[in-house]
Short mmCIF file of N, CA and C in Angstrom, two decimals:
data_model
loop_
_atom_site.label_atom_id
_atom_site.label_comp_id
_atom_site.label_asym_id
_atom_site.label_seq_id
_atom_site.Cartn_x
_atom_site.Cartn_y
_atom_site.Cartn_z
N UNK A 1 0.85 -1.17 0.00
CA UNK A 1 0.00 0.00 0.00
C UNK A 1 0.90 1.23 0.00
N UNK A 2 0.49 2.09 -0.67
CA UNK A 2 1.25 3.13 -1.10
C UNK A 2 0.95 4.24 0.17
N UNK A 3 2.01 5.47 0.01
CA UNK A 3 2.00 6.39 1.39
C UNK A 3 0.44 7.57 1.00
N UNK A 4 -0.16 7.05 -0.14
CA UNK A 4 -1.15 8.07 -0.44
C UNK A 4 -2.11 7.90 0.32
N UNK A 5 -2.38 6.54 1.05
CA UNK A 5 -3.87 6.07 1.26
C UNK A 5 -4.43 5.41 0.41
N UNK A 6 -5.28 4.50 1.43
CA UNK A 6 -6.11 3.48 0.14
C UNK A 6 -7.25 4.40 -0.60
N UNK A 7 -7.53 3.73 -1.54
CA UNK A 7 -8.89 4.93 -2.63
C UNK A 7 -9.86 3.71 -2.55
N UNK A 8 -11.28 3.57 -2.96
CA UNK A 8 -11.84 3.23 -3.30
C UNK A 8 -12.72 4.03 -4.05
N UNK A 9 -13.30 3.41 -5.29
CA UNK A 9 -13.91 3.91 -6.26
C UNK A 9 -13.33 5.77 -6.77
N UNK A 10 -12.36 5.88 -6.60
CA UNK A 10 -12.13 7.30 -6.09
C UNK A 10 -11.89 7.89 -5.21
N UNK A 11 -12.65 7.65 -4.00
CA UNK A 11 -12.71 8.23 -3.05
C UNK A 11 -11.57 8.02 -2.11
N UNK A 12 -10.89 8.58 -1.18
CA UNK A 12 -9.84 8.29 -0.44
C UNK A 12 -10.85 8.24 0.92
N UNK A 13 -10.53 6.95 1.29
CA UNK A 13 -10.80 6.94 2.70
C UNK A 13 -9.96 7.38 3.89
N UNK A 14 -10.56 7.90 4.91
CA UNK A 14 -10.23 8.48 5.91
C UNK A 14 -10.55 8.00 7.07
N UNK A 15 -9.88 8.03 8.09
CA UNK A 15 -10.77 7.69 9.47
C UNK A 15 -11.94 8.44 10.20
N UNK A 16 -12.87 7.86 10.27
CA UNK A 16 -13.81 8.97 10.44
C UNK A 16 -14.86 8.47 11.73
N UNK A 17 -14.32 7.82 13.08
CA UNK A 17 -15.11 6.94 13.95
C UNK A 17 -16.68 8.12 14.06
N UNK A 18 -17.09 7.24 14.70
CA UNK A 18 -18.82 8.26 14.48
C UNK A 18 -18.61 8.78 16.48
N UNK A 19 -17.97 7.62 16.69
CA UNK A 19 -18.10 8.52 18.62
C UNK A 19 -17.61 9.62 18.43
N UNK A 20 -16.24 9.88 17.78
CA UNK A 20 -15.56 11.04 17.61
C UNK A 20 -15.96 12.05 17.24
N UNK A 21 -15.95 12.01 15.93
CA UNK A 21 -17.21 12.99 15.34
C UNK A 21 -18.19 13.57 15.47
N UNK A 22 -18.99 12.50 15.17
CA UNK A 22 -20.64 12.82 15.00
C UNK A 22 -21.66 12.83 15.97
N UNK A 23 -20.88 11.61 17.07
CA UNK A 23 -21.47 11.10 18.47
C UNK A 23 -22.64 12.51 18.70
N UNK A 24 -21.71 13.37 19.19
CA UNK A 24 -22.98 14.62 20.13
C UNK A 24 -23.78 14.96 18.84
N UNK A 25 -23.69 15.42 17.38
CA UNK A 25 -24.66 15.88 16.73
C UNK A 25 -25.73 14.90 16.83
N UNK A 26 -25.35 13.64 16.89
CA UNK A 26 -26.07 12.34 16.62
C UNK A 26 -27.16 12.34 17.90
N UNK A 27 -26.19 12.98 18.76
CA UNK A 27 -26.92 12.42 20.03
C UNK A 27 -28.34 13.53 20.58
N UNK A 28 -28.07 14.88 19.96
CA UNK A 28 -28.85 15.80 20.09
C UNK A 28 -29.72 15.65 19.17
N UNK A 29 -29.54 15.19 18.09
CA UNK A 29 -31.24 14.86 17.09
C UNK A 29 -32.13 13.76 17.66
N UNK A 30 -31.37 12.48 18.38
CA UNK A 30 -31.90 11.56 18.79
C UNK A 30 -32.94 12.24 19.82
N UNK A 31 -32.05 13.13 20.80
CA UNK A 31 -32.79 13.85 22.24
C UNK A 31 -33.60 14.46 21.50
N UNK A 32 -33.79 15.41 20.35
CA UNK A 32 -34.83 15.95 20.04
C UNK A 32 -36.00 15.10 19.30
N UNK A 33 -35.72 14.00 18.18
CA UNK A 33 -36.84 13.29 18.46
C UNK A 33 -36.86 12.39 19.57
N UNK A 34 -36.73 12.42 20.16
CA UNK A 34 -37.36 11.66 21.03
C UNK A 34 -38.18 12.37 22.01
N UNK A 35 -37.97 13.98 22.12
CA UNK A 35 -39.04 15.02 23.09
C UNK A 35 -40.00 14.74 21.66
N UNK A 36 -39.78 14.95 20.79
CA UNK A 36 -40.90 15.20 19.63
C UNK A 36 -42.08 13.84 19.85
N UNK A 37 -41.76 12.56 19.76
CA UNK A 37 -42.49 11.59 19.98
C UNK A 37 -43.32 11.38 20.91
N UNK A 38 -42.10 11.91 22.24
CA UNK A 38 -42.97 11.52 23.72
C UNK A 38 -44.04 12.72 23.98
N UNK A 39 -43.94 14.17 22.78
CA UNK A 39 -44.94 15.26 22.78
C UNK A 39 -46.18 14.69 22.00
N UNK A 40 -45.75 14.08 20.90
CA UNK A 40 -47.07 13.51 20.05
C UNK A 40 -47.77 12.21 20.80
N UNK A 41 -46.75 11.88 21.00
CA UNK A 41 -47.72 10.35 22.22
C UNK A 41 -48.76 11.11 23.47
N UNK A 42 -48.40 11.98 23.86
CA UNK A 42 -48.43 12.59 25.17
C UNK A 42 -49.72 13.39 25.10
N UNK A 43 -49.25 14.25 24.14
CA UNK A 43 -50.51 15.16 23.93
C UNK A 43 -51.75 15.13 23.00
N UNK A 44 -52.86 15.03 23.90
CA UNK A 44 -53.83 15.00 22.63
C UNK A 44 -54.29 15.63 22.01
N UNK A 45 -54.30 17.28 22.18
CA UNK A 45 -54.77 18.37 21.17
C UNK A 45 -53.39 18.82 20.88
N UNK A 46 -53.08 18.99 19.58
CA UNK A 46 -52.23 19.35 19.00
C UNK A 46 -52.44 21.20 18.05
N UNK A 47 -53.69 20.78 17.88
CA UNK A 47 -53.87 22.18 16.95
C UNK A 47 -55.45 22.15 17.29
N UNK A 48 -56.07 23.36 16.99
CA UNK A 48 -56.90 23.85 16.78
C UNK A 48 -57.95 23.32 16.48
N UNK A 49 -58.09 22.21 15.13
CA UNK A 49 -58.84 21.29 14.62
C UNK A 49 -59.01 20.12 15.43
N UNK A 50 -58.43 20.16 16.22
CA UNK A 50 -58.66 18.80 17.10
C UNK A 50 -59.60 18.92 18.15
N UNK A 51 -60.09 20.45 18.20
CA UNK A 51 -61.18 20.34 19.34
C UNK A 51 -62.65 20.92 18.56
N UNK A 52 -63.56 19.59 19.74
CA UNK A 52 -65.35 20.07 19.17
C UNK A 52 -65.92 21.20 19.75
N UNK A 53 -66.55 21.37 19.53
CA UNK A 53 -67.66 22.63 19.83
C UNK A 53 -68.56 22.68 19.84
N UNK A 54 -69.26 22.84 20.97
CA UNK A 54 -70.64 22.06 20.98
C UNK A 54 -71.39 23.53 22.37
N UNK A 55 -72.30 23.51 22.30
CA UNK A 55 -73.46 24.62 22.88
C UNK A 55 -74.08 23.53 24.15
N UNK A 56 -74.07 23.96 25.46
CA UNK A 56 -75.20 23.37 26.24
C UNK A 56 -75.85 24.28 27.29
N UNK A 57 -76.35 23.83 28.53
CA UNK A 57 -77.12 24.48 28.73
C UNK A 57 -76.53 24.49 30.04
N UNK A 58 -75.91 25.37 31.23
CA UNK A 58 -75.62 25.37 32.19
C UNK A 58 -76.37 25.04 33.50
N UNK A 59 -75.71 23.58 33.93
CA UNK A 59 -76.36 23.36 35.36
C UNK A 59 -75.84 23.95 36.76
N UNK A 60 -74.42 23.62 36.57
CA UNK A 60 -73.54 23.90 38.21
C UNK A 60 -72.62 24.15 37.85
N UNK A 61 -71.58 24.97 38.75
CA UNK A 61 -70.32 25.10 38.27
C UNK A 61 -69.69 25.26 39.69
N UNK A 62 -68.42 24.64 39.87
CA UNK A 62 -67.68 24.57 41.04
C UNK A 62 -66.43 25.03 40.92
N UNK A 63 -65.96 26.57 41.84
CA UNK A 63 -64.63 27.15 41.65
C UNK A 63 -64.42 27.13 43.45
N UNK A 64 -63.56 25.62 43.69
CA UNK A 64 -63.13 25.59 44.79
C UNK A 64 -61.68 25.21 45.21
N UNK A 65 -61.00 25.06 46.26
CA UNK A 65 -59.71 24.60 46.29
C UNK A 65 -59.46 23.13 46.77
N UNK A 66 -58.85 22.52 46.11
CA UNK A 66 -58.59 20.79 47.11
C UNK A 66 -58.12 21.33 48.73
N UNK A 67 -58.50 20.00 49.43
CA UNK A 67 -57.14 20.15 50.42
C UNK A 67 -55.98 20.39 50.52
N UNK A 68 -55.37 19.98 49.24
CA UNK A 68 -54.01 20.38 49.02
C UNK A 68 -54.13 21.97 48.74
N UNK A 69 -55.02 22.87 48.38
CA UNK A 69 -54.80 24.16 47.73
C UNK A 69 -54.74 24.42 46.39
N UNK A 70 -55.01 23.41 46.09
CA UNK A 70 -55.07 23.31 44.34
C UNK A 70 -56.10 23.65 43.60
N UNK A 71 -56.24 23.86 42.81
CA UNK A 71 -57.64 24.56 41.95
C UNK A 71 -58.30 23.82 41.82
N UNK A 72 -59.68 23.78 41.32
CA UNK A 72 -60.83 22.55 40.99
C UNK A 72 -61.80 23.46 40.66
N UNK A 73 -61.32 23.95 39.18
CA UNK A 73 -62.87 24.69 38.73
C UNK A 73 -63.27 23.70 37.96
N UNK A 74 -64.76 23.63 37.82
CA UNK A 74 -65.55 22.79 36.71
C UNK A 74 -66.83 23.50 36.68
N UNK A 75 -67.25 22.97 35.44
CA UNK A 75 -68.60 22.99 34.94
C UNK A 75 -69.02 21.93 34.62
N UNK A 76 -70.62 22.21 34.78
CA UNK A 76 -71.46 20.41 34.51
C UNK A 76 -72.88 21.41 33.07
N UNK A 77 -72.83 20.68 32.27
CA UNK A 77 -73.85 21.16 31.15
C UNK A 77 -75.04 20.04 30.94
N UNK A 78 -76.37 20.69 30.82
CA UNK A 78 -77.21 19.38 30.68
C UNK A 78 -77.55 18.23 29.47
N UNK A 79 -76.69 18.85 28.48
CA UNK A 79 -76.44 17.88 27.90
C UNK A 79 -75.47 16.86 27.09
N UNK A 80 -74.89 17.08 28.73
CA UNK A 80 -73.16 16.08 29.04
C UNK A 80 -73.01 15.47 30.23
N UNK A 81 -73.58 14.01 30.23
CA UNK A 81 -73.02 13.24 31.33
C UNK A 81 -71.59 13.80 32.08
N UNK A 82 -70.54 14.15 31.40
CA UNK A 82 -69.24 14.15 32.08
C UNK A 82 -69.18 15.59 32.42
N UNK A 83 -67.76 15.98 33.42
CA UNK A 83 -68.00 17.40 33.99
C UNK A 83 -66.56 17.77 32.84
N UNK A 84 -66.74 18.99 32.99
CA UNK A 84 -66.04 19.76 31.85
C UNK A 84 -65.24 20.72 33.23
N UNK A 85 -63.38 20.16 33.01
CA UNK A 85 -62.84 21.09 33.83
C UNK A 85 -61.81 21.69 33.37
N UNK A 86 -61.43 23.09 34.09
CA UNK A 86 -60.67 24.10 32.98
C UNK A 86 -58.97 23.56 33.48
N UNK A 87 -58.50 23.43 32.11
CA UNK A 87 -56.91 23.50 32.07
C UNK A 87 -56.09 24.15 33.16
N UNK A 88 -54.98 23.98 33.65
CA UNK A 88 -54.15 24.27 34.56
C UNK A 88 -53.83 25.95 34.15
N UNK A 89 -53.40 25.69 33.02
CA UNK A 89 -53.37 27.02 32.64
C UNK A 89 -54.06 28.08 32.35
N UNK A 90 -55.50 27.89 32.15
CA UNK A 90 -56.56 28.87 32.65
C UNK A 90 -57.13 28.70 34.24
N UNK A 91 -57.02 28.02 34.75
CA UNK A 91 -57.60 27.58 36.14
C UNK A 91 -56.76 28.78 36.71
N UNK A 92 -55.79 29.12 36.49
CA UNK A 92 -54.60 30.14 37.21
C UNK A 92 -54.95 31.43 37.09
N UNK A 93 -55.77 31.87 35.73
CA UNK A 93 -56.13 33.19 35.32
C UNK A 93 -57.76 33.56 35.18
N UNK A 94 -58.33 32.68 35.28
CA UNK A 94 -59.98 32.44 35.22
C UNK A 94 -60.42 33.63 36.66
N UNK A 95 -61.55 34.18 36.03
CA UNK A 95 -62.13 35.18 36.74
C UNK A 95 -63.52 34.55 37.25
N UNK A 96 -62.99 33.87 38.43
CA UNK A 96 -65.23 33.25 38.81
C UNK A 96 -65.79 33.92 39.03
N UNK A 97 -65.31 35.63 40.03
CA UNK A 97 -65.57 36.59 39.97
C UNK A 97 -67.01 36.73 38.54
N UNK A 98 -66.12 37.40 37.87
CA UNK A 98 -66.83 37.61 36.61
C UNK A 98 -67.71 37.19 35.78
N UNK A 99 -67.04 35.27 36.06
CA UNK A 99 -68.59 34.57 35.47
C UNK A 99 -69.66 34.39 36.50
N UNK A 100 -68.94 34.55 37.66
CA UNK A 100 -70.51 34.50 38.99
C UNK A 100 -71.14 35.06 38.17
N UNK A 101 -71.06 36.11 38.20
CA UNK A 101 -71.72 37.49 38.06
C UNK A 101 -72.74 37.46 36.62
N UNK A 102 -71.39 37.17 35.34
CA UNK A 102 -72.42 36.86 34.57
C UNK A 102 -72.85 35.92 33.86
N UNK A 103 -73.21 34.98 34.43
CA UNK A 103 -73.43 33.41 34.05
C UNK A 103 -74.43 32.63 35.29
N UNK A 104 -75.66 32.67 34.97
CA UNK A 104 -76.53 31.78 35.53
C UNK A 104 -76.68 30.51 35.65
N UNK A 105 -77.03 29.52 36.10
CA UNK A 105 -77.84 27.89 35.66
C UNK A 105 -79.12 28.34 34.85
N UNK A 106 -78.95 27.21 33.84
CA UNK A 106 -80.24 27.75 32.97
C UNK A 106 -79.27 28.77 31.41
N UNK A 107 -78.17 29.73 32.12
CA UNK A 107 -77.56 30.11 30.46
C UNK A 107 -76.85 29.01 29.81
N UNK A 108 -76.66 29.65 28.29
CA UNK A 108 -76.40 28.87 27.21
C UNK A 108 -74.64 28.68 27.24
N UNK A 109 -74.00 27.92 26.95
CA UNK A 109 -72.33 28.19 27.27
C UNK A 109 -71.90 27.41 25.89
N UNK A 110 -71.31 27.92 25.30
CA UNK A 110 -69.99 27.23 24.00
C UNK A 110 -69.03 26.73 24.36
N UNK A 111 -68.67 25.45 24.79
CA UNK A 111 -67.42 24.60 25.15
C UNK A 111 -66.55 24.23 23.81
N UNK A 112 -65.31 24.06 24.42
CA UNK A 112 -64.25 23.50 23.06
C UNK A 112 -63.82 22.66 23.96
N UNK A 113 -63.63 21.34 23.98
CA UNK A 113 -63.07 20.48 24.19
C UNK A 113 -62.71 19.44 23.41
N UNK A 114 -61.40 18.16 23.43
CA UNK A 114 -61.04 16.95 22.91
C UNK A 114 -62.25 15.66 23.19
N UNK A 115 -62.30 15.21 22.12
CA UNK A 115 -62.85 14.00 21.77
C UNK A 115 -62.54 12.80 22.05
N UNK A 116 -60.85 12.81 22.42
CA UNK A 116 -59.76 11.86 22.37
C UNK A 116 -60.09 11.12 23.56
N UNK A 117 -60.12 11.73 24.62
CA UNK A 117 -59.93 11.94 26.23
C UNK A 117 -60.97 10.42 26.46
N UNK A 118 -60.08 9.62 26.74
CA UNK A 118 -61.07 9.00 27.68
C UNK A 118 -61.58 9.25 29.10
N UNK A 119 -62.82 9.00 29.06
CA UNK A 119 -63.67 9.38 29.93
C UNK A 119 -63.67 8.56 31.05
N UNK A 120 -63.74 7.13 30.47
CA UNK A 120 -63.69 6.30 31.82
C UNK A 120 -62.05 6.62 32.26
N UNK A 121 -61.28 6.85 31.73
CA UNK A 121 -59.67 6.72 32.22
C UNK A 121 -59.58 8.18 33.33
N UNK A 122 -60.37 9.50 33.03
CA UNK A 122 -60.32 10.29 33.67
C UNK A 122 -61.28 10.72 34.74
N UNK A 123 -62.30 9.72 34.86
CA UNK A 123 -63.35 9.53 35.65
C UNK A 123 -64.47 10.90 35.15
N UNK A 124 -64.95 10.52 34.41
CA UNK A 124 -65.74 11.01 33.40
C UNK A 124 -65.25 12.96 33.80
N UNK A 125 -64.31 13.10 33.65
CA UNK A 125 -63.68 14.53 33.58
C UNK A 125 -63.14 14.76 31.79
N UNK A 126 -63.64 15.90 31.19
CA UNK A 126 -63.30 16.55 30.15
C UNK A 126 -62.68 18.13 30.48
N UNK A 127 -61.20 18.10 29.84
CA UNK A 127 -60.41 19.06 30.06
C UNK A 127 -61.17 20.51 28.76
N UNK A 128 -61.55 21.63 29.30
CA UNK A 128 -62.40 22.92 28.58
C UNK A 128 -61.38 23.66 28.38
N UNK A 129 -61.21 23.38 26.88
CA UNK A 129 -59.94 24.45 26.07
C UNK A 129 -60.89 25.57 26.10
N UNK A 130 -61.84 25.86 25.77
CA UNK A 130 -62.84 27.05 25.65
C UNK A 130 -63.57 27.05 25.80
N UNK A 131 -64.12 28.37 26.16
CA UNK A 131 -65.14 28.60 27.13
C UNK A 131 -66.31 30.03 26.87
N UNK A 132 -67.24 30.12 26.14
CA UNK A 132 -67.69 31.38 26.24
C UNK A 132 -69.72 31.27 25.86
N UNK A 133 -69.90 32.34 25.99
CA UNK A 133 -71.65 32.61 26.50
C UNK A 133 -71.85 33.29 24.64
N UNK A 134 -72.20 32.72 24.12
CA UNK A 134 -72.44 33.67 22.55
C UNK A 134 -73.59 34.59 22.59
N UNK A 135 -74.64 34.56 23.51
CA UNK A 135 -75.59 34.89 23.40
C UNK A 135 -75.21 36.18 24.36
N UNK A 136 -74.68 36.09 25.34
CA UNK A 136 -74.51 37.31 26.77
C UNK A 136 -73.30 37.79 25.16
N UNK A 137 -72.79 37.13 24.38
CA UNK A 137 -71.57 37.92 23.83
C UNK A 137 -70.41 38.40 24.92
N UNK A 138 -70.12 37.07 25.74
CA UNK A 138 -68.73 36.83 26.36
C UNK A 138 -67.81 35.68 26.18
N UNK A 139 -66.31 36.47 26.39
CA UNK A 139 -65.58 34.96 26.24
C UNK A 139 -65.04 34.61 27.02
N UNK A 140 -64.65 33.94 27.36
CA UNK A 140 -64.13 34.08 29.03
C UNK A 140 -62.37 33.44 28.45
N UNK A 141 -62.66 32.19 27.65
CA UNK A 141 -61.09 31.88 27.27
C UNK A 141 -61.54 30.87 25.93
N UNK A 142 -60.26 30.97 25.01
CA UNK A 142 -60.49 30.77 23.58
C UNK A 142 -59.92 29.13 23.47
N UNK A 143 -60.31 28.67 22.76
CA UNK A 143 -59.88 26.90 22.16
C UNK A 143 -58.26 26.95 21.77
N UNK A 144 -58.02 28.42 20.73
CA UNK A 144 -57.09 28.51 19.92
C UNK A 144 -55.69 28.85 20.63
N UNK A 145 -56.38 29.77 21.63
CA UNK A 145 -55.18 30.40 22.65
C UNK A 145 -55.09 29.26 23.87
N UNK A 146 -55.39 28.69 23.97
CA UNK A 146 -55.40 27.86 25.12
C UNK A 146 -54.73 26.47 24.65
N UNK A 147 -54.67 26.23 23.02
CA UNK A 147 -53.92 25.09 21.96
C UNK A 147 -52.29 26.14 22.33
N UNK A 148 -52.65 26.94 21.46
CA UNK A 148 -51.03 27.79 21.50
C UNK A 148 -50.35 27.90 22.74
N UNK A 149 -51.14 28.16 23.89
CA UNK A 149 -50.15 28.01 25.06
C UNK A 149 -49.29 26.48 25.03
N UNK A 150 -50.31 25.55 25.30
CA UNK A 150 -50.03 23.69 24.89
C UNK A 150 -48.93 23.38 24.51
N UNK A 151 -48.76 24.40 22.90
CA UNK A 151 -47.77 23.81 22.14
C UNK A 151 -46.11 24.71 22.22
N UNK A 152 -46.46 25.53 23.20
CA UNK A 152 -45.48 25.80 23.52
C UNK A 152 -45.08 25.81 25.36
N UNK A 153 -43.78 26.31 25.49
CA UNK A 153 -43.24 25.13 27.03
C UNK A 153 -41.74 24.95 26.84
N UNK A 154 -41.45 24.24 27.74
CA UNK A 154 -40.27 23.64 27.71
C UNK A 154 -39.78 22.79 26.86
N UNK A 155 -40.59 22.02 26.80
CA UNK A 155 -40.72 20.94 26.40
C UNK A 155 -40.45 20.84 24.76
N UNK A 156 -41.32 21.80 24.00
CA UNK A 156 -41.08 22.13 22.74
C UNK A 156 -40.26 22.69 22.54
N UNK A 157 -39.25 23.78 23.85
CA UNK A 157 -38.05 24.52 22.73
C UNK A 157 -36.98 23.84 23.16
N UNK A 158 -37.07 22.90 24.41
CA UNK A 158 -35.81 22.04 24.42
C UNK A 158 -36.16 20.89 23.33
N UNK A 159 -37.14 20.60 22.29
CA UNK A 159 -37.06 19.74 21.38
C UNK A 159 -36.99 20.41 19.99
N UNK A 160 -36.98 21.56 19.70
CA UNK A 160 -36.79 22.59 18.62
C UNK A 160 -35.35 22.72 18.89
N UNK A 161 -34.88 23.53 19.69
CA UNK A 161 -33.17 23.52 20.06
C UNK A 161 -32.38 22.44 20.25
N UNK A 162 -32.78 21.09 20.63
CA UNK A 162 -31.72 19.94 19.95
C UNK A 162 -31.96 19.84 19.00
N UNK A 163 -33.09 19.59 18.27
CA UNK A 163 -33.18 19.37 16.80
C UNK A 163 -32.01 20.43 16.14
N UNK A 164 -32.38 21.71 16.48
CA UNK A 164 -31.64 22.84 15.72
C UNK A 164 -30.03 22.46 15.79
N UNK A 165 -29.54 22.20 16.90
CA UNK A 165 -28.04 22.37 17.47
C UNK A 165 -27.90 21.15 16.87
N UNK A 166 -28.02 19.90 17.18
CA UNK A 166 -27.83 18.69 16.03
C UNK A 166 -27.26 18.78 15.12
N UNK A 167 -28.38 19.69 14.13
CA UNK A 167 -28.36 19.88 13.03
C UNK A 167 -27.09 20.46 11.85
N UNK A 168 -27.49 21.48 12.88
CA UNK A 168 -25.83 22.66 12.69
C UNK A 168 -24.94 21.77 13.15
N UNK A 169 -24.65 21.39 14.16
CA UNK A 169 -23.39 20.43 14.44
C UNK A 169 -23.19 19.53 13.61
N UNK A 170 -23.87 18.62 13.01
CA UNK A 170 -23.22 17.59 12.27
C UNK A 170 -22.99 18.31 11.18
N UNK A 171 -23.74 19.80 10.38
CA UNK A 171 -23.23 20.24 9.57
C UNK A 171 -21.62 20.69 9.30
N UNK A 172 -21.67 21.44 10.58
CA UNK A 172 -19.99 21.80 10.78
C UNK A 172 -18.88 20.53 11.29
N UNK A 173 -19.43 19.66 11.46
CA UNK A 173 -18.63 18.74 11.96
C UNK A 173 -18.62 17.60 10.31
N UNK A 174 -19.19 17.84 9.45
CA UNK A 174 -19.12 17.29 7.91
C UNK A 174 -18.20 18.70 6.95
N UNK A 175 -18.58 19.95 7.21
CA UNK A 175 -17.65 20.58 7.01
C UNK A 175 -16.24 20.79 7.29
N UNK A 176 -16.31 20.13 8.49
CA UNK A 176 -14.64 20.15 8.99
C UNK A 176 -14.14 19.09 8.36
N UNK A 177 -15.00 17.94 8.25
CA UNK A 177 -14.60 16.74 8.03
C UNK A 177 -13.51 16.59 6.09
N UNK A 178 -14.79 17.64 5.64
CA UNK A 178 -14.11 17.72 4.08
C UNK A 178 -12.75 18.65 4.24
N UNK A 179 -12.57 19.73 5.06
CA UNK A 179 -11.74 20.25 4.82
C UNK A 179 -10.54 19.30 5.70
N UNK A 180 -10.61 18.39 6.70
CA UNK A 180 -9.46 18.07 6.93
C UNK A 180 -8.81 17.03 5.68
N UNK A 181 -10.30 16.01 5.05
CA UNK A 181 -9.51 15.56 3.45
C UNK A 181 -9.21 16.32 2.82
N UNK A 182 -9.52 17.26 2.65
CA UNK A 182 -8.77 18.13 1.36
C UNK A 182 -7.63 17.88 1.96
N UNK A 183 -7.37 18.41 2.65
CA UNK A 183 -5.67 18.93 3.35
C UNK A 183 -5.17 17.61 3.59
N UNK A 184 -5.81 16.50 3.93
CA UNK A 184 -5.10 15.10 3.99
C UNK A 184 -4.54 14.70 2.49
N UNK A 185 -5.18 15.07 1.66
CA UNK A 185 -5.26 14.94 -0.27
C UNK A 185 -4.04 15.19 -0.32
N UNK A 186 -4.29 16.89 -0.06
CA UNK A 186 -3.46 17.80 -0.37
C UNK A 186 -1.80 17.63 0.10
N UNK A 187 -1.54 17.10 1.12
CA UNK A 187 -0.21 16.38 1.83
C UNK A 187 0.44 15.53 1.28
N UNK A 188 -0.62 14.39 1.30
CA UNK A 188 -0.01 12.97 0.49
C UNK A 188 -0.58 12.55 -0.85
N UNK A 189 -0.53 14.08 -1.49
CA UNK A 189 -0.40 13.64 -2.79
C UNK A 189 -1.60 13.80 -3.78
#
């Protein structure tokens, strides 16, 4: 074997182990799909289109605290066996105040909620992306804004930013890679 390096088809091979290299780009796309999967497994409204909309007729509504101090607002509609309760993230900003005030038993209410949700798994509890009175012409909180909070988090920009850094890394780490053959070429010949 000659001091040039072996060629195949042309090409001059090089040493190129993948731990060395590529390992961390490799390893940050893996980490990012894999937040991406365990987000699509995980979550069941993804967008906008994924929730129904449906009109009922207000029976009870409960804005109280657990023992622990934790929130527990719900609504019950009469024509929905299951209770309809608001997201963590409106439960925090929700004004009962306001719907005391203007929201009776007996008014009309526009829910957005998932379809997905099992009922027996959550003990007949449905999570209320939205929430509003069309007729009083109030909203109290939207399907769309309450998806967009969802899809963003931690969770999504630590799986957007490995994806991203990955990406770029194995780029520059394939860019380095050509320029150290050139210059390996370029040496021996």
């Amino acid at each position: 074997m000659s001091r040039r390096g072996r060629r195949t088809l042309g090409v001059p091979t090089f040493p190129m182990p993948l731990s060395g290299r590529f390992m961390p780009a490799t390893l940050l796309i893996i980490l990012g799909l894999g937040l991406l999967i365990y987000k699509n497994l995980t979550q069941e409204v993804k967008q906008e289109q994924d929730l129904v909309v449906k009109e009922g007729t207000l029976i009870n509504y409960s804005f109280k605290k657990t023992p622990e101090g934790e929130r527990d607002y719900g609504i019950w509609l009469k024509e929905f066996a299951e209770r309809f309760e608001l997201t963590g993230t409106e439960e925090a900003k929700f004004d009962t105040t306001a719907f005391k005030a203007a929201i009776k038993p007996g008014d009309r209410l526009r829910v957005a909620f998932s379809d997905r949700e099992d009922l027996l798994e959550n003990g007949g509890v449905r999570k209320l992306y939205g929430l509003s009175a069309p007729v009083k012409k109030l909203s109290f909180f939207e399907g769309k804004e309450t998806v967009g909070k969802l899809n963003t988090g931690i969770i999504t920009y630590a799986m957007y930013a490995s994806l991203a850094l990955g990406i770029l890394l194995y780029i520059w780490q394939l860019f380095k890679f050509q320029r150290e053959q050139k210059a390996y070429n370029d040496y021996h010949g």
